[in-house]
Coordinates of C-alpha atoms and ligand atoms in Angstrom, one line a residue:
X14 CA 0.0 0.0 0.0
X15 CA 1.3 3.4 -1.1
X16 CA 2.4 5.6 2.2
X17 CA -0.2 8.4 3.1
X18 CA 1.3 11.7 2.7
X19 CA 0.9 14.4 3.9
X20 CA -1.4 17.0 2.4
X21 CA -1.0 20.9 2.7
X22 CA -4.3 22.1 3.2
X23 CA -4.5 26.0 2.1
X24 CA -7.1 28.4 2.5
X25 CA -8.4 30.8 -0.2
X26 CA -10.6 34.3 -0.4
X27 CA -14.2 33.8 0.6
X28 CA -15.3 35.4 -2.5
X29 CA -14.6 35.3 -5.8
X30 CA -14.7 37.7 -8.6
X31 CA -17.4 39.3 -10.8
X32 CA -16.0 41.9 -12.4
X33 CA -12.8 42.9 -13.8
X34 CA -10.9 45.8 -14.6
X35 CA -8.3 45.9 -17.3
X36 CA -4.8 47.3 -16.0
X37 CA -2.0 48.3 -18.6
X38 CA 1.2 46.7 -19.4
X39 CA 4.0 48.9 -19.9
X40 CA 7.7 48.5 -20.9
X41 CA 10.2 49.6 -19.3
X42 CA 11.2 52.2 -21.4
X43 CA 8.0 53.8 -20.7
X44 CA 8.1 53.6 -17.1
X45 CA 11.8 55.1 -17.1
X46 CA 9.7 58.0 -18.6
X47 CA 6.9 58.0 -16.8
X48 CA 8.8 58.1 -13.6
X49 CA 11.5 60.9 -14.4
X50 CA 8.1 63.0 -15.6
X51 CA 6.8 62.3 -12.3
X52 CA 9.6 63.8 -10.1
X53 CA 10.5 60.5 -8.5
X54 CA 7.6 60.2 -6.7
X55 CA 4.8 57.5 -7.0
X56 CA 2.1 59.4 -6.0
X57 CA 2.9 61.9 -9.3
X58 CA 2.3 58.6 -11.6
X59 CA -0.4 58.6 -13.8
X60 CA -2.6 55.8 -12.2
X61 CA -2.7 54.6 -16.3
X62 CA 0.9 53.8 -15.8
X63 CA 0.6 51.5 -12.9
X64 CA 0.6 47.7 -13.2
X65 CA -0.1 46.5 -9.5
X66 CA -1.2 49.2 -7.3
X67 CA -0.1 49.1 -3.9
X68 CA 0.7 52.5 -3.1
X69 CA -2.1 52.5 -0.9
X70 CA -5.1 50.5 0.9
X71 CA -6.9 53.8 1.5
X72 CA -10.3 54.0 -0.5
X73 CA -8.8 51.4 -3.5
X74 CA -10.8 48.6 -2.1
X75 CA -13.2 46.6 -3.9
X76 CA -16.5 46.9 -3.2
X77 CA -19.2 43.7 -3.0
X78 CA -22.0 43.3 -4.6
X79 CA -24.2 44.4 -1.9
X80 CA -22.5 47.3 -1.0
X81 CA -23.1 48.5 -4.7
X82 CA -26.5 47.4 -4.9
X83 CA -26.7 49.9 -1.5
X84 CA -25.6 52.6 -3.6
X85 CA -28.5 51.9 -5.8
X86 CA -31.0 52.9 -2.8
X87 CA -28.9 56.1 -2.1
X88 CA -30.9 58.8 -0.7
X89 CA -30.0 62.2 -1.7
X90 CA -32.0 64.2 0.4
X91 CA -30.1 67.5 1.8
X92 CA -31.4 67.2 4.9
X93 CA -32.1 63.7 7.1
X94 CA -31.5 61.1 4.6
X95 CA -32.6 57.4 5.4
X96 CA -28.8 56.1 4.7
X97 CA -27.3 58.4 7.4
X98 CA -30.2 56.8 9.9
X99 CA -28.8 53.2 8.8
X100 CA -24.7 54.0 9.1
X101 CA -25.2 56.0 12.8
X102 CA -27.3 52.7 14.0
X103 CA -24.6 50.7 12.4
X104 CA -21.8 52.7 14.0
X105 CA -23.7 52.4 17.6
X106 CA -24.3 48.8 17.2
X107 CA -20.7 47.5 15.9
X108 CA -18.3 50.5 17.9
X109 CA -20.7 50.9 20.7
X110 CA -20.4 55.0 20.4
X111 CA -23.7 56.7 20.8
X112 CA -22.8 59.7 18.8
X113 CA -21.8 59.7 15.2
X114 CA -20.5 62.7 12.6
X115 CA -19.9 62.0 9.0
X116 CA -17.1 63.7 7.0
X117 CA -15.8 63.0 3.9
X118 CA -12.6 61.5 4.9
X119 CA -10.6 60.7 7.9
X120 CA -8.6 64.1 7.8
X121 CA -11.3 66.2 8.0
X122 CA -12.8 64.1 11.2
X123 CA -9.1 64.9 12.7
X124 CA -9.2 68.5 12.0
X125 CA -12.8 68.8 13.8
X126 CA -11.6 67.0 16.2
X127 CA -8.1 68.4 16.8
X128 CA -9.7 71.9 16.7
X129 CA -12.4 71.6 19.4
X130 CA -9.9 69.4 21.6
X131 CA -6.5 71.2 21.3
X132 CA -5.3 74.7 23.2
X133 CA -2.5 76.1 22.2
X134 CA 0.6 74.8 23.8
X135 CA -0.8 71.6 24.6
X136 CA 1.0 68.3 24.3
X137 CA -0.7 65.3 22.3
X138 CA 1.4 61.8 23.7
X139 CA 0.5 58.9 20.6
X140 CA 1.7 55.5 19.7
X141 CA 3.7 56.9 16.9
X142 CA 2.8 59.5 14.8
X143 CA 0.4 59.1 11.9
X144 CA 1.2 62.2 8.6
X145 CA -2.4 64.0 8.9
X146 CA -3.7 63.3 12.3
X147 CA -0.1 64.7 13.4
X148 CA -0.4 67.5 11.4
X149 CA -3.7 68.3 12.4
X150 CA -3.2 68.1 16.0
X151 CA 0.4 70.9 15.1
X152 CA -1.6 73.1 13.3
X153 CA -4.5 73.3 16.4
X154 CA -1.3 74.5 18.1
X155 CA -0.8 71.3 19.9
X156 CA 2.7 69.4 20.1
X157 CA 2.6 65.8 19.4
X158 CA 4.4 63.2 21.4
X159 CA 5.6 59.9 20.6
X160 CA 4.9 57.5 23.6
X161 CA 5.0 54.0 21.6
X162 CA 7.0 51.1 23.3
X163 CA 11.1 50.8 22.0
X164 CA 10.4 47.6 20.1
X165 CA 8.3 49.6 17.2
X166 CA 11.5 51.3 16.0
X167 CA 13.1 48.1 15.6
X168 CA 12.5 46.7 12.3
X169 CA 13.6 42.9 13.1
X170 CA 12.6 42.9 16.9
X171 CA 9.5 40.0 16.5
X172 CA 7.2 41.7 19.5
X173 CA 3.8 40.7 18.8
X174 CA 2.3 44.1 20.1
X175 CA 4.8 46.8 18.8
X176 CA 2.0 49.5 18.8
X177 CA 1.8 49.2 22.0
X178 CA 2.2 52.4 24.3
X179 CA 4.9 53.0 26.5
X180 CA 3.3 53.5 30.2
X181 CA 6.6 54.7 31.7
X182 CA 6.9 57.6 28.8
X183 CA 3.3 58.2 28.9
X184 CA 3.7 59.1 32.9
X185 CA 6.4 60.8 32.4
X186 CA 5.5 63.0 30.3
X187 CA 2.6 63.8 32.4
X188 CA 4.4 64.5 35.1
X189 CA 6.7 66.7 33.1
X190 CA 3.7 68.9 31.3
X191 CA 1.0 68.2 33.9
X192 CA -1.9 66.5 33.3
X193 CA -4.0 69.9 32.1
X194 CA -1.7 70.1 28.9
X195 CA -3.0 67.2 27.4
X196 CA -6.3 67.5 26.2
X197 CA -6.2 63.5 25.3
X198 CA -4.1 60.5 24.2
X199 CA -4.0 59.4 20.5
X200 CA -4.2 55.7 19.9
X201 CA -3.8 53.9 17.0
X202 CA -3.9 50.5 15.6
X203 CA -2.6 48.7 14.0
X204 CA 0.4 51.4 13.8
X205 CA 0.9 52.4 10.4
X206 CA 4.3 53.9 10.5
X207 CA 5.5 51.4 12.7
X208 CA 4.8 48.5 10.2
X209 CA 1.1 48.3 10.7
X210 CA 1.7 46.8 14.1
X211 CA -1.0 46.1 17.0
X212 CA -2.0 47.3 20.4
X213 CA -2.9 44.2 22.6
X214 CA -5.9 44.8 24.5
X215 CA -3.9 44.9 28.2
X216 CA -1.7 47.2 27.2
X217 CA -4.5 49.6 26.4
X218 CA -6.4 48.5 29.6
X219 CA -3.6 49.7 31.4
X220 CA -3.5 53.5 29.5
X221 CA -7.1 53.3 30.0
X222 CA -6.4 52.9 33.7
X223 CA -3.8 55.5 33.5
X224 CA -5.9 57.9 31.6
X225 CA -8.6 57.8 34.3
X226 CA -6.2 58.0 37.3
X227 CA -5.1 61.7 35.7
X228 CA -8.3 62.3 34.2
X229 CA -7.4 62.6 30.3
X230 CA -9.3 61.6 27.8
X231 CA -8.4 58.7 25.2
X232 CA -9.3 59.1 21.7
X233 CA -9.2 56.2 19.3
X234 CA -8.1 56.1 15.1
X235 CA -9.3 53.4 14.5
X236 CA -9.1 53.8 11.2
X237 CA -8.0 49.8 10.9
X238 CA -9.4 48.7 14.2
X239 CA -10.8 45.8 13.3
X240 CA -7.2 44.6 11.6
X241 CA -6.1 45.3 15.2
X242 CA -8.8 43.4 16.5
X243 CA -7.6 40.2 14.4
X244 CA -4.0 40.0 15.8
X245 CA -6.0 40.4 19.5
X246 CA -7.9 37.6 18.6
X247 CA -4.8 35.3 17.5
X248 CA -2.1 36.3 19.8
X249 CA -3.6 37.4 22.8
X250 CA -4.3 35.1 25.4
X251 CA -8.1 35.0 26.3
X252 CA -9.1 35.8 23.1
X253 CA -9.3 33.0 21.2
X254 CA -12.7 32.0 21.3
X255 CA -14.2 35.8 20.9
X256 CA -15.3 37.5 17.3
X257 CA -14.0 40.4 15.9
X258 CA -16.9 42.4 16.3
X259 CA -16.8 41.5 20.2
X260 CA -12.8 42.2 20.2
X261 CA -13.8 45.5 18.7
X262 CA -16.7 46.8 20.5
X263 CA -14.4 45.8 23.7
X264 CA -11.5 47.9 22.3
X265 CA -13.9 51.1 21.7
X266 CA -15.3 50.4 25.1
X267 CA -12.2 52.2 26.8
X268 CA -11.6 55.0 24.4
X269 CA -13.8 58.3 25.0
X270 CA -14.0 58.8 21.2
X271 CA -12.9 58.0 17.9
X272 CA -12.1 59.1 14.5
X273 CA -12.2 56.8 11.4
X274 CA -11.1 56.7 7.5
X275 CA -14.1 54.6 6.3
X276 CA -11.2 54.3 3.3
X277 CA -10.1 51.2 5.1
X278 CA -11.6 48.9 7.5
X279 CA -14.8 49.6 5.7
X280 CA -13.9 48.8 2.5
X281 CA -15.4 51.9 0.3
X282 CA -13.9 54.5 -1.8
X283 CA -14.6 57.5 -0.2
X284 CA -15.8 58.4 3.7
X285 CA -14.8 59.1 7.5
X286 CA -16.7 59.7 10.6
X287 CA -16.1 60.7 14.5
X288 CA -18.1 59.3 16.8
X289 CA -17.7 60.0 20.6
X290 CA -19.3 59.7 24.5
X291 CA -20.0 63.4 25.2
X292 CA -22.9 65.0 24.2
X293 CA -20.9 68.2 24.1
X294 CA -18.1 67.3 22.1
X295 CA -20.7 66.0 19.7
X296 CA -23.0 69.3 19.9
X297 CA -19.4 71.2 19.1
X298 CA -18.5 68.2 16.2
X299 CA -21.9 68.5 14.5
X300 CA -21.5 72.4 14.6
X301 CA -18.0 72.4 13.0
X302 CA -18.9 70.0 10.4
X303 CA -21.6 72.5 8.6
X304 CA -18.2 75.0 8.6
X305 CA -15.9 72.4 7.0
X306 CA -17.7 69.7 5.4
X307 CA -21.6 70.1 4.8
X308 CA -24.7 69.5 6.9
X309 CA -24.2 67.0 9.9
X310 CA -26.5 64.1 7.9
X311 CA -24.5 63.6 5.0
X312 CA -20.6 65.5 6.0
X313 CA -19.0 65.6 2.3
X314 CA -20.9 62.2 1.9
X315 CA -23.5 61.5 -0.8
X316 CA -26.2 59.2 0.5
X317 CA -25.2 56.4 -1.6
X318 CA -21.7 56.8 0.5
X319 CA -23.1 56.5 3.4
X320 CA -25.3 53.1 2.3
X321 CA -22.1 51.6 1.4
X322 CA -20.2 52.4 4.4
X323 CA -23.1 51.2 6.6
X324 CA -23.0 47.9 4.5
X325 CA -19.4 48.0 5.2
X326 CA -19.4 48.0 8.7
X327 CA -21.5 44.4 8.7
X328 CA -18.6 43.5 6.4
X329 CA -15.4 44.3 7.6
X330 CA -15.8 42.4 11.6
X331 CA -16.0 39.0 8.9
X332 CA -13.1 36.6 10.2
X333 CA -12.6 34.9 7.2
X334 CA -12.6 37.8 5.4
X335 CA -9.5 39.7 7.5
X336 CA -7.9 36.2 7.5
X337 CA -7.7 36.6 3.8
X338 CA -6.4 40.2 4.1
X339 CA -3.5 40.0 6.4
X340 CA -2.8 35.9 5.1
X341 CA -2.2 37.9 1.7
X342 CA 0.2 39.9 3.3
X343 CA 2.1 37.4 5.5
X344 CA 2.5 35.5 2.0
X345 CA 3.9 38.0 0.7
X346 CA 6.3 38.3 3.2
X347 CA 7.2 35.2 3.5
X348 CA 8.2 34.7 -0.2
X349 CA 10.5 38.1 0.0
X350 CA 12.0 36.3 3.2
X351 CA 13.3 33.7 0.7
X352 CA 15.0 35.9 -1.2
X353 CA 16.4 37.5 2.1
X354 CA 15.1 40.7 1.6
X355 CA 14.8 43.1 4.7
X356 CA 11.5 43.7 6.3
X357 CA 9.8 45.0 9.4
X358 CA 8.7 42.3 11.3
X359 CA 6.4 40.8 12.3
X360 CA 4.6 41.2 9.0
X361 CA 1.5 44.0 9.7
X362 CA -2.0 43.8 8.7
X363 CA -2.1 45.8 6.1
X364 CA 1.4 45.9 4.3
X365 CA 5.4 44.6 4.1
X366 CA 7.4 47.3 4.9
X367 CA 10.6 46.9 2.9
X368 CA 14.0 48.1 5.3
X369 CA 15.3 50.4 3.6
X370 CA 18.2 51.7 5.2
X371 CA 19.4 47.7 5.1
X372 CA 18.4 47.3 1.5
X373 CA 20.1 50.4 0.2
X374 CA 22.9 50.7 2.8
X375 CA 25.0 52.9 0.6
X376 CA 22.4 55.7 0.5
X377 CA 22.7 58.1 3.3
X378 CA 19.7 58.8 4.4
X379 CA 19.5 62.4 3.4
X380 CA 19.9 61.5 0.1
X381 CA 16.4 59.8 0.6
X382 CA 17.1 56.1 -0.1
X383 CA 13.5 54.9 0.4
X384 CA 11.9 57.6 -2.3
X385 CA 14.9 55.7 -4.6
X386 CA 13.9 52.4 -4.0
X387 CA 10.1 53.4 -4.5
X388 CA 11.1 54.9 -7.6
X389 CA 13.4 51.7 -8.7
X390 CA 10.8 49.1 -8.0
X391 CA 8.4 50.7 -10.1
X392 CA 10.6 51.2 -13.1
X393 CA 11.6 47.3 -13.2
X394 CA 8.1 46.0 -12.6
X395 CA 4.9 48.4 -12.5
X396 CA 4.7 47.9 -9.0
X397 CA 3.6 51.3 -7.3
X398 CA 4.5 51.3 -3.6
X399 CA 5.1 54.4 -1.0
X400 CA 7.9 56.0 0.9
X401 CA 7.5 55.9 4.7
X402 CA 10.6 57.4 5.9
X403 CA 12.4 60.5 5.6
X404 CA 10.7 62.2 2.9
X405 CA 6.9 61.5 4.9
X406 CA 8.1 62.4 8.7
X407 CA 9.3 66.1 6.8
X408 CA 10.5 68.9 8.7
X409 CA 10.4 70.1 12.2
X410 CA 7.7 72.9 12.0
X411 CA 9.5 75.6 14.0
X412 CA 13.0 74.8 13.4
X413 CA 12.5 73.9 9.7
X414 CA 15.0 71.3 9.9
X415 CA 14.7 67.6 8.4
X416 CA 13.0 65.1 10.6
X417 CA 15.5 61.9 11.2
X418 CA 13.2 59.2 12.1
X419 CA 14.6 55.8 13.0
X420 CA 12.5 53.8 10.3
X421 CA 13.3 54.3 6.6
X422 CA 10.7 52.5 5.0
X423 CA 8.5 51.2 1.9
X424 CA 5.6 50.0 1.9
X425 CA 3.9 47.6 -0.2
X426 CA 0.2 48.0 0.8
X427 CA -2.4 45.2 -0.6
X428 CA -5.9 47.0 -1.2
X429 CA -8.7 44.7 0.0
X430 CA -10.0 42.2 -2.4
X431 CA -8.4 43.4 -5.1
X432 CA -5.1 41.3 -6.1
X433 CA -4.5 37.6 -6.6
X434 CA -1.7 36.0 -5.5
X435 CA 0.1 35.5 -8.9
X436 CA 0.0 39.5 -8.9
X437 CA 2.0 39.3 -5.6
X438 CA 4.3 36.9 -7.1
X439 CA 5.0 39.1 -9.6
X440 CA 5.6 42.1 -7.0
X441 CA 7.8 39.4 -4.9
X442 CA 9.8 38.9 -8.7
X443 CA 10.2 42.5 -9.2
X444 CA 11.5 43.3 -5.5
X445 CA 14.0 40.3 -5.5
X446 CA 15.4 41.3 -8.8
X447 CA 16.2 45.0 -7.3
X448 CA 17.7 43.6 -4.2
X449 CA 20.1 41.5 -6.4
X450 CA 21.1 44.9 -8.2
X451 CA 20.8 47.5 -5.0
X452 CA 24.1 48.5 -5.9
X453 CA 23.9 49.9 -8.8
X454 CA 20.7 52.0 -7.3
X455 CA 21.6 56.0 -6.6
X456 CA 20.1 58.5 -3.8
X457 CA 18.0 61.6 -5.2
X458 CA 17.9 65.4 -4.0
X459 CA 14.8 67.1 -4.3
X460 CA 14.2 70.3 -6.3
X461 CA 10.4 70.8 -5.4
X462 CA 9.3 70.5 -2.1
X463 CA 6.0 71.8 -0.6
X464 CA 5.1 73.1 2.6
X465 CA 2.7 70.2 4.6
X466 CA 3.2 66.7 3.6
X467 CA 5.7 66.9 1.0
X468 CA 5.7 63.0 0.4
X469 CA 2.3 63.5 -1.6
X470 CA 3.9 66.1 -4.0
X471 CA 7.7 66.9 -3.3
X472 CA 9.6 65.9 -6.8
X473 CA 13.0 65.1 -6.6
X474 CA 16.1 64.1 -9.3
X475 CA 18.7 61.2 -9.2
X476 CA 21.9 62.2 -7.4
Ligands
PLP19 C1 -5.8 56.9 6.2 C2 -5.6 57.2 7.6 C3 -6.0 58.4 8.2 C4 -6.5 59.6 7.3 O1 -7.6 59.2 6.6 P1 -8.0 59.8 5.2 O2 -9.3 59.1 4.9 O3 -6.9 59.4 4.3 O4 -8.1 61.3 5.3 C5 -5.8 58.6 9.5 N1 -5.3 57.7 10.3 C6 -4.9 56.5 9.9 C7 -4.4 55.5 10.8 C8 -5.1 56.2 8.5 O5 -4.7 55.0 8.0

């Protein structure tokens, strides 16, 4: 009798596909072009002259088919329309905040928020910074301060909660500015900059705990909470057994508010929200909103927006579903590992973040060696990813000097529902292929550079 072997059993998507959209292929030739013309920087490319598009995970998603037949049903009424009714229900039922504020997008939730919440001269402690909320919370006049644990700026240290916070800087601080300086703390999760690594759920019971013993308020982006509700579920003890939508309404429980980028977690194209416990905060929100954004039922949101983010919401606490998301990734990380290219670990939820101050070690990093490597991977393959390091942390506001920060990064970002995984073996081809000829790769300088943000439209030239 033949020996039994043994059989790898896999998993797959649970869904498959219904529509498709054509993408370009390009030579390289024309990406050479198409890159110089674009300064260098990814986000100047033509979105024609991309093959595999993982510059980003915000609002590229793909929607299902329910979610479109809800934009069918879109209710375009100025005033009171029946989808806003359906996403606030969906937002108490599934985050467990009673009030609710469209906006269009997450930045505009963080300027409404930072602006009501912020005094001038306060101090803003968050597990690592994200760009806009950041920004948002400098130009309310606060000063934000990173209080994440040691291990996130460690690209190979394995923690399995590097977005942790760091209770001993988070006290200190305190204790240095007093307790009246900071309005709130900002947490995030999974971090983005950090790798798009977790918070575990003791850690923030403990700044919870913290938070109440010096009376601050905590304020949640959880823009991709339910992503950190996923690594909760399979690496924290106790956990196990629960569902995301219980490891997420437990999460909110301990957070005073929220902002979110419906971009992500729910899975649409365009949207954001705030939601929060005080009635006043939301009386000041709701006011605001009519300034910035349009009336407090729709935010900068067509009806039909608002349908599919509601939709969304029942969507995005699916196990399988995540499983499929962040298995994508970890795939793709673990084929680059083969080729012994350096990465953050452990892989995140929503991207690989290529190392590259290892990958490129002969760049310096003020000759910006992770905008190179952006640049370089697209022109061998189509693949469009994003610098995270220099270029995005930009200058010090007041000083006008360069930020240094420890992580030099790109990432690779998988939109949800989007890619197969021949297209990341194809982006796993590409990236191997550049590592095997990093040495012939040069630094740029840049010869545009705006005033906020520069990674979206700074251009630069090869050294
Ligand atoms: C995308 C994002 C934002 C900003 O949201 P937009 O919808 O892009 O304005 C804020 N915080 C986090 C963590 C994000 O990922």
């Amino acid at each position: 009798m033949a020996k039994k072997r043994v059989i790898k059993r896999s998993w797959a998507e649970p869904f498959k596909i219904k529509v498709v959209e054509p993408i370009k292929m390009t030579t390289r030739e024309h990406r050479e072009k198409a890159m110089k013309r674009a300064g260098y920087n990814t986000f100047l490319l033509r979105s024609e002259d991309v093959y595999i598009d993982l510059l980003t995970d915000s609002g590229t998603n793909a929607m299902s088919d329910n979610q479109w037949a809800g934009m069918m049903i879109g209710d375009e009424a100025y005033a009171g329309s029946k989808n806003f009714y359906y996403l606030w229900d969906n937002v108490k039922k599934y985050y467990g905040m009673p009030y609710f504020v469209p906006t269009h997008q997450g930045r505009a939730a963080e300027h409404i928020i930072s602006k009501i919440l912020i005094t001038k001269g306060d101090y803003i402690p968050g597990n690592m910074y994200f760009t806009t909320t950041k920004l948002h919370q400098e130009l309310a006049g606060g000063t934000f301060v990173d209080v994440i644990i040691d291990e996130a700026h460690q690209p190979e240290n394995e923690h399995p909660f590097k977005g942790n916070i760091d209770l001993q800087k988070l006290e200190d601080l305190i204790k240095k500015v007093g307790a009246k300086k900071i309005p709130y703390v900002s947490m995030a999760g999974p971090v983005n900059m950090a790798g798009g690594q977790p918070f575990s759920m003791e850690n923030l019971k403990e700044v919870s705990k913290l938070c109440k013993k010096y009376k601050i308020e905590l304020w949640f982006d959880a823009t991709r909470a339910c992503e950190n509700a996923y690594f909760i579920k399979i690496r924290e003890k106790g956990y196990e057994k629960k569902t995301i939508a219980q490891i997420l309404k437990e999460m909110v429980s301990y957070f005073d508010g929220m902002w979110v980028s419906a971009k992500k977690d729910l899975m649409v194209n365009i949207g954001g929200f705030m939601a929060m416990r005080s009635k006043k905060v939301f009386q000041a929100a709701r006011n605001m909103v009519v300034i910035y954004e349009g009336l407090h039922t729709y935010g900068g949101l067509a009806g039909r927006d608002m349908e599919a983010m509601a939709r969304g919401i029942e969507e995005m606490v699916d196990f399988d579903n995540i499983k499929a998301r962040v298995g994508q990734v970890e795939y793709c990380g673990k084929e680059l590992d083969k080729y012994g290219v350096p990465m953050v670990k452990p892989f995140g939820g929503h991207a690989i973040f290529l190392d590259a101050k290892k990958f490129l070690r002969h760049i310096k990093q003020d000759d910006f060696p992770a905008q190179a490597l952006v640049a370089e991977i697209y022109i061998d393959s189509g693949v469009r990813s994003m610098e995270r390091g220099i270029v995005s942390a930009g200058r010090d506001l007041k000083t006008g000097k360069n930020h240094h920060p420890k992580l030099e990064l790109v990432r690779l970002t998988f939109p949800r529902r989007v890619y197969t995984q021949a297209h990341i073996d194809v982006t796993v081809e590409s990236i191997a292929s550049v590592y095997q000829e990093r040495k012939n790769i040069k630094g740029l300088r840049i010869t545009y550079e705006p005033k906020y943000l520069r990674f979206f439209q700074g251009r630069f030239e090869r050294l």
